[in-house]
CSV table of C-alpha atoms in Angstrom, one decimal:
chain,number,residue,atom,x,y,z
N,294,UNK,CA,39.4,-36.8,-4.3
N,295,UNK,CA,37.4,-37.5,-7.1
N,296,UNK,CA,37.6,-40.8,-9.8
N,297,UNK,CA,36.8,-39.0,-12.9
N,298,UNK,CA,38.9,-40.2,-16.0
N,299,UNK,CA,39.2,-38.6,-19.5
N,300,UNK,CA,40.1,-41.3,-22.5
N,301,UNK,CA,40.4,-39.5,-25.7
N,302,UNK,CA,41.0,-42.2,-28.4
N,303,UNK,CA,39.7,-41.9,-32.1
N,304,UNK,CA,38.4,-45.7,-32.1
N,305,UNK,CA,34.4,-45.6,-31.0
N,306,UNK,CA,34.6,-49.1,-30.0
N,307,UNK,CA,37.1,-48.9,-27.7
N,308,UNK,CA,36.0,-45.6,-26.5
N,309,UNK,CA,32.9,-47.5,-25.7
N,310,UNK,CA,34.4,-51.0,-24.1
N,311,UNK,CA,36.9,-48.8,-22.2
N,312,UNK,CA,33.9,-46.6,-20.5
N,313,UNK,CA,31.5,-49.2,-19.9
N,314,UNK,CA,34.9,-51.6,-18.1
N,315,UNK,CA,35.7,-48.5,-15.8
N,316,UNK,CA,32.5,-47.6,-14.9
N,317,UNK,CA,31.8,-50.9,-13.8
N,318,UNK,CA,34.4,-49.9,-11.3
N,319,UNK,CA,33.4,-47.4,-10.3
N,320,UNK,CA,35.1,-44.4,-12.1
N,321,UNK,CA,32.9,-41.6,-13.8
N,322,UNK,CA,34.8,-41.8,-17.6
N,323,UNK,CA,34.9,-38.6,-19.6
N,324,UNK,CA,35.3,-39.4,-23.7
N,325,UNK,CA,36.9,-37.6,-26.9
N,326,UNK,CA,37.6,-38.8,-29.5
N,327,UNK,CA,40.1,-36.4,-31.3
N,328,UNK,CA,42.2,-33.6,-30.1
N,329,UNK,CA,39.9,-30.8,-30.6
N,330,UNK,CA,37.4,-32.5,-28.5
N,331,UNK,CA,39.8,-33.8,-25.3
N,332,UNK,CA,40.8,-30.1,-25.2
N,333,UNK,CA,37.2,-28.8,-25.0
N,334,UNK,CA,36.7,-31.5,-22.5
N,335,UNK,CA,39.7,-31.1,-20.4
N,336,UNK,CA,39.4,-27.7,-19.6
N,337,UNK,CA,36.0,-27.6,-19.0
N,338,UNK,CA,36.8,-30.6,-16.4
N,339,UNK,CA,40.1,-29.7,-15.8
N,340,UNK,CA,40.2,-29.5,-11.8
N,341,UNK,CA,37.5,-32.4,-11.1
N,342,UNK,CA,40.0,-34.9,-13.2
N,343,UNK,CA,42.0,-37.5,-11.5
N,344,UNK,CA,43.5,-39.2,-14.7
N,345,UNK,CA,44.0,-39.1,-18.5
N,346,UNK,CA,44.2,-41.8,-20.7
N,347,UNK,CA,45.9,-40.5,-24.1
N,348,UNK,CA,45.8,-42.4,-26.9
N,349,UNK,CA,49.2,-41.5,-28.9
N,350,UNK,CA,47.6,-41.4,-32.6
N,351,UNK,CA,44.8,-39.5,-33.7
N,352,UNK,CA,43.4,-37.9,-36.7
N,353,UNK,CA,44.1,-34.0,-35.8
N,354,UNK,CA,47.0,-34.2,-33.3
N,355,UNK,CA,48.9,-36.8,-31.3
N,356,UNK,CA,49.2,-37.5,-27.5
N,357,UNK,CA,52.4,-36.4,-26.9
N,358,UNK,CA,51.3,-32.6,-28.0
N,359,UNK,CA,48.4,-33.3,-25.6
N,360,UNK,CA,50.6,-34.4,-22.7
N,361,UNK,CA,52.5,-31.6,-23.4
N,362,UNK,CA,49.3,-29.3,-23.1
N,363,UNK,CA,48.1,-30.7,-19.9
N,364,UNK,CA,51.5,-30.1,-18.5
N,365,UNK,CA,51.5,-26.6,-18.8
N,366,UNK,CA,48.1,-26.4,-17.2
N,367,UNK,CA,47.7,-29.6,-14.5
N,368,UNK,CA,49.7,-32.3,-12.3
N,369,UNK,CA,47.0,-34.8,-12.9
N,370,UNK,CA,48.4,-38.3,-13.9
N,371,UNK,CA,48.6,-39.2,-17.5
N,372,UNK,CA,48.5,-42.7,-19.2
N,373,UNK,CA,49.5,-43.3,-22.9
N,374,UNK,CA,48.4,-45.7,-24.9
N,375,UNK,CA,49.9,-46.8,-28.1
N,376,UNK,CA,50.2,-49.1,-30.4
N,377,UNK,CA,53.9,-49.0,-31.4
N,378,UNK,CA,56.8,-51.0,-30.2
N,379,UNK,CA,59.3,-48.4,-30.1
N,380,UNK,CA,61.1,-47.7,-27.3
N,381,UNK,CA,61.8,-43.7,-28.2
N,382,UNK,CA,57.6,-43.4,-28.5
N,383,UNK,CA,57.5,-44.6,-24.4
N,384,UNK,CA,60.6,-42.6,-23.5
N,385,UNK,CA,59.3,-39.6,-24.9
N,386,UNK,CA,56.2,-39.9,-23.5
N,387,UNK,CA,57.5,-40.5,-19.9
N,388,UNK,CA,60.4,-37.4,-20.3
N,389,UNK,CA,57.0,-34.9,-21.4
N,390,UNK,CA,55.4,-35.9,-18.2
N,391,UNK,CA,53.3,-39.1,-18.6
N,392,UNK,CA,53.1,-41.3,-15.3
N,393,UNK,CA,52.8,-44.6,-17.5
N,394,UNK,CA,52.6,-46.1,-20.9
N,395,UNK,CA,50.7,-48.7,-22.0
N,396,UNK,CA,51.1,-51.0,-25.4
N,397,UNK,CA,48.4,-52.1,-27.3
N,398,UNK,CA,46.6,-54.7,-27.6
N,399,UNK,CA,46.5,-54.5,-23.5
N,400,UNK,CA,44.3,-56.0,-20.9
N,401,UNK,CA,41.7,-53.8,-19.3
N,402,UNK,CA,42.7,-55.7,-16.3
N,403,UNK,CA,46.4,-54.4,-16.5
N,404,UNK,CA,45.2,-50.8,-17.2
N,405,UNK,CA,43.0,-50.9,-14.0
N,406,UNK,CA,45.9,-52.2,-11.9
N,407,UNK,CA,47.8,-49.3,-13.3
N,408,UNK,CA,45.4,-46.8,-12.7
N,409,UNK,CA,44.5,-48.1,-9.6
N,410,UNK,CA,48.4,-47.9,-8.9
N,411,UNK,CA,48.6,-44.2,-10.0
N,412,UNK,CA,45.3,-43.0,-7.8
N,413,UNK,CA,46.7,-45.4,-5.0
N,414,UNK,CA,50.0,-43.1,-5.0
N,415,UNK,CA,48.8,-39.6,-5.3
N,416,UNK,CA,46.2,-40.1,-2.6
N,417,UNK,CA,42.7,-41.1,-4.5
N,418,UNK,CA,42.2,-44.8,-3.1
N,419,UNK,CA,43.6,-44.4,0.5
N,420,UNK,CA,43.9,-40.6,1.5
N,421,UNK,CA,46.2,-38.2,0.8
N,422,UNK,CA,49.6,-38.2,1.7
N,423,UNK,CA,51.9,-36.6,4.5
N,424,UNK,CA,52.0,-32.6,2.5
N,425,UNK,CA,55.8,-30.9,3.3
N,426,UNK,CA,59.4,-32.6,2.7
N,427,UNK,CA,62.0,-30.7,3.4
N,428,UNK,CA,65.3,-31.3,2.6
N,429,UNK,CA,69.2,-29.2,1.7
N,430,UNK,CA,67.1,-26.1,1.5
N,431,UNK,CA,64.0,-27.6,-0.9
N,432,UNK,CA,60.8,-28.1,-0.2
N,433,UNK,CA,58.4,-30.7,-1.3
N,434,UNK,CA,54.4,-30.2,-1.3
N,435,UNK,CA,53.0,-33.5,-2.1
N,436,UNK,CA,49.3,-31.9,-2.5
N,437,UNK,CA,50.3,-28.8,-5.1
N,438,UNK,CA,52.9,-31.1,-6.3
N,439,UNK,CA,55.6,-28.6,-6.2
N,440,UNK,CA,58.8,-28.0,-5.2
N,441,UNK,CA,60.5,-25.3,-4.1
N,442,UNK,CA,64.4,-25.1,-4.5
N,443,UNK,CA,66.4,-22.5,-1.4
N,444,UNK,CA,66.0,-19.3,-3.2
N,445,UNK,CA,62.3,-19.5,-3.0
N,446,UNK,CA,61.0,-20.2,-6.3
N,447,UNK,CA,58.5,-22.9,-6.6
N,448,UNK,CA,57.9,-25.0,-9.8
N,449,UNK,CA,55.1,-27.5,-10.3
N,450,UNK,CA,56.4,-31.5,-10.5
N,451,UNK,CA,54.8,-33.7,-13.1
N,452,UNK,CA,54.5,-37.1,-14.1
N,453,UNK,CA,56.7,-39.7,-13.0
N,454,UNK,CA,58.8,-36.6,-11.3
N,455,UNK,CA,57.3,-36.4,-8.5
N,456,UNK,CA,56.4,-39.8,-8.1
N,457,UNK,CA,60.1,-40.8,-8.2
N,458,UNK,CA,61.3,-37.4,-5.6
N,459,UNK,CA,58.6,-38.0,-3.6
N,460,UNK,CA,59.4,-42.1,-3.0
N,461,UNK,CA,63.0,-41.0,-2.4
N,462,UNK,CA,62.1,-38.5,0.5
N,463,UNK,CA,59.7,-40.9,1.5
N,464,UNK,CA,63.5,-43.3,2.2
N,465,UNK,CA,65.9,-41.3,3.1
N,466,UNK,CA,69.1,-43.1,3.3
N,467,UNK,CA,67.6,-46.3,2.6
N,468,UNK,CA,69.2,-48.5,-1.3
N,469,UNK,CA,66.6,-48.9,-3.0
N,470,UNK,CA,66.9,-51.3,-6.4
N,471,UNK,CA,66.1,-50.4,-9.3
N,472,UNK,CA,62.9,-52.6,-9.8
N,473,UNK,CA,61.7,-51.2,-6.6
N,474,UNK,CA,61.3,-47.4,-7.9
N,475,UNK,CA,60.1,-48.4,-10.8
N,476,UNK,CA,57.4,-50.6,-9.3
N,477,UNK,CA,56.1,-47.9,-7.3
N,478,UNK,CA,56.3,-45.4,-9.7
N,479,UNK,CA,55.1,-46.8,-12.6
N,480,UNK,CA,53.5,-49.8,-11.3
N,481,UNK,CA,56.0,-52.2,-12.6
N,482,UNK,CA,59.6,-54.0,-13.7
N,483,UNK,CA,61.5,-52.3,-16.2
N,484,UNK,CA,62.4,-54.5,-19.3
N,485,UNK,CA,66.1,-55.0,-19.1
N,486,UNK,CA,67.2,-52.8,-21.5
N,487,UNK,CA,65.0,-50.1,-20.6
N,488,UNK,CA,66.4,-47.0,-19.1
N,489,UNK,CA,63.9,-44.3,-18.7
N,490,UNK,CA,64.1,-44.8,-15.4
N,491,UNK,CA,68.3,-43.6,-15.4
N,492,UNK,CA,66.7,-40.8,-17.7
N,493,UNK,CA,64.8,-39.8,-15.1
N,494,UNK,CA,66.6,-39.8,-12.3
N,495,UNK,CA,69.1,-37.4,-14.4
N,496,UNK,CA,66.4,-35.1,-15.1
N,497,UNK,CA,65.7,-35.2,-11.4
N,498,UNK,CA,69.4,-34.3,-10.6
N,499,UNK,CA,69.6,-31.4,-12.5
N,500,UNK,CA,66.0,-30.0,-10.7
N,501,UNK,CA,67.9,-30.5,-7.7
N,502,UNK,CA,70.9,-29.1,-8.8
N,503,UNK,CA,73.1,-32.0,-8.1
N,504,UNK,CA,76.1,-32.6,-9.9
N,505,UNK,CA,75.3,-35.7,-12.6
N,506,UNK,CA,79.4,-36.5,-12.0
N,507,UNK,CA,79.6,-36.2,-8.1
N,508,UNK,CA,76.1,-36.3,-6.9
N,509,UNK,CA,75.3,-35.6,-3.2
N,510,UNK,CA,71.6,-36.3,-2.9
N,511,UNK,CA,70.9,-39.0,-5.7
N,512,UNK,CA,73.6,-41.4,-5.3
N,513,UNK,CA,74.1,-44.6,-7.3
N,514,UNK,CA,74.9,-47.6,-5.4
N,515,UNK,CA,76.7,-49.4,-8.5
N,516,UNK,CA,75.0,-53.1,-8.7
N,517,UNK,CA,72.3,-52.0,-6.3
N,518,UNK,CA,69.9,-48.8,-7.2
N,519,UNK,CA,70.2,-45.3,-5.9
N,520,UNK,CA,69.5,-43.8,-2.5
N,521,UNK,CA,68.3,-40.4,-1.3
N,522,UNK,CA,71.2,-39.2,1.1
N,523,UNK,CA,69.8,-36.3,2.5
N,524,UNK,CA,68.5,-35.6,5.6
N,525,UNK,CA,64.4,-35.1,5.7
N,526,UNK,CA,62.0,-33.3,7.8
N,527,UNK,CA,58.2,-34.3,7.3
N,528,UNK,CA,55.1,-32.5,8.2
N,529,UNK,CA,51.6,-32.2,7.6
N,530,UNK,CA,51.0,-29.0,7.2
């Protein structure tokens, strides 16, 4: 797969800094530098992009309305940048389909380890992944990123999504804490009172259609983490 990146952020020097850091390793970097312009360059590199890097202000839009567009059009992994503290900015972010979220000022070296991170779990760094779970009548396609629920109709996963489903078929059966899924889907700890990742895995219920009360397949182990009950058959193609 390829390492291409798009940054769109409406500051030339760091649009400048950030291009010249990544492409000394090794990523081919893509820039905008306002809405108008990331949309002209997304879809005219739309299917050779392995990452976005959003910045969430700029002067004609914002980079939740661009998340938003990419997800109607692509799976590929989105990071958001931004420069506010508040907690509904990240949360929003992550429920429109962003795979991490980023504060600034940041280090370049954290936002490598994070993209490294993403790449490293959707195939980029090391090879691509076992393709089919299947599991209570749903299918899994790690390489569309899709699912498919019993009656046959497939929808495409985004984001943190599939990250999350796809770790929990990856361990069926197995507890797994709470700092554990967020480390490998989003690269890291959650703070303590963060809970976009109990967000998630509601919105990951319901895509299942597993009862939020009584859950069957997503089941919280209270003082533990949650674990993937259902029994999962893997293949390659």
């Amino acid at each position: 797969m390829t390492r291409k990146i798009l940054v769109v952020d409406d500051d030339q020097k760091t649009r400048a800094l950030l291009k010249a850091y990544l492409e000394k390793n090794q990523y081919e970097v893509r820039l905008a530098h306002d809405g108008a312009s990331f949309m002209a360059e997304f879809e005219r590199y739309r299917d050779e992009l392995s990452l976005v890097i959003l910045d969430v202000m700029l002067p004609d839009t914002d980079g939740f309305a661009l998340c938003a567009h990419i997800r109607k059009r692509s799976s590929v992994p989105v990071i958001m940048l931004t420069a506010s503290a508040d907690d509904t900015d990240r949360i929003v972010g992550l429920e429109l389909g962003a795979d991490d979220y980023l504060g600034k000022p940041y280090n370049p070296r954290e936002l490598l380890a994070r993209i490294k991170a993403i790449h490293r779990r959707a195939g980029v760094e090391n090879g691509a992944p076992a393709r089919y779970f299947r599991f209570n009548g749903f299918t899994l396609d790690t390489v569309e990123r899709t699912l498919s629920d019993p009656t046959g109709e497939t929808v495409k996963l985004t984001g943190l999504d599939f990250q999350l489903l796809k770790y929990l078929v990856e361990h069926p059966g197995e507890i797994l804490d709470r700092s554990v899924l967020a480390e490998e889907t989003r690269g890291r700890d959650l703070g303590p009172l963060d809970r976009s990742l109990d967000v998630q895995i509601s919105r990951l219920r319901q895509r299942l259609l597993d009862d939020g009360k009584q859950p069957a397949l997503i089941k919280t182990v209270r003082g533990a983490g949650y674990v993937f009950s259902a029994e999962v058959a893997v293949s390659h193609g």
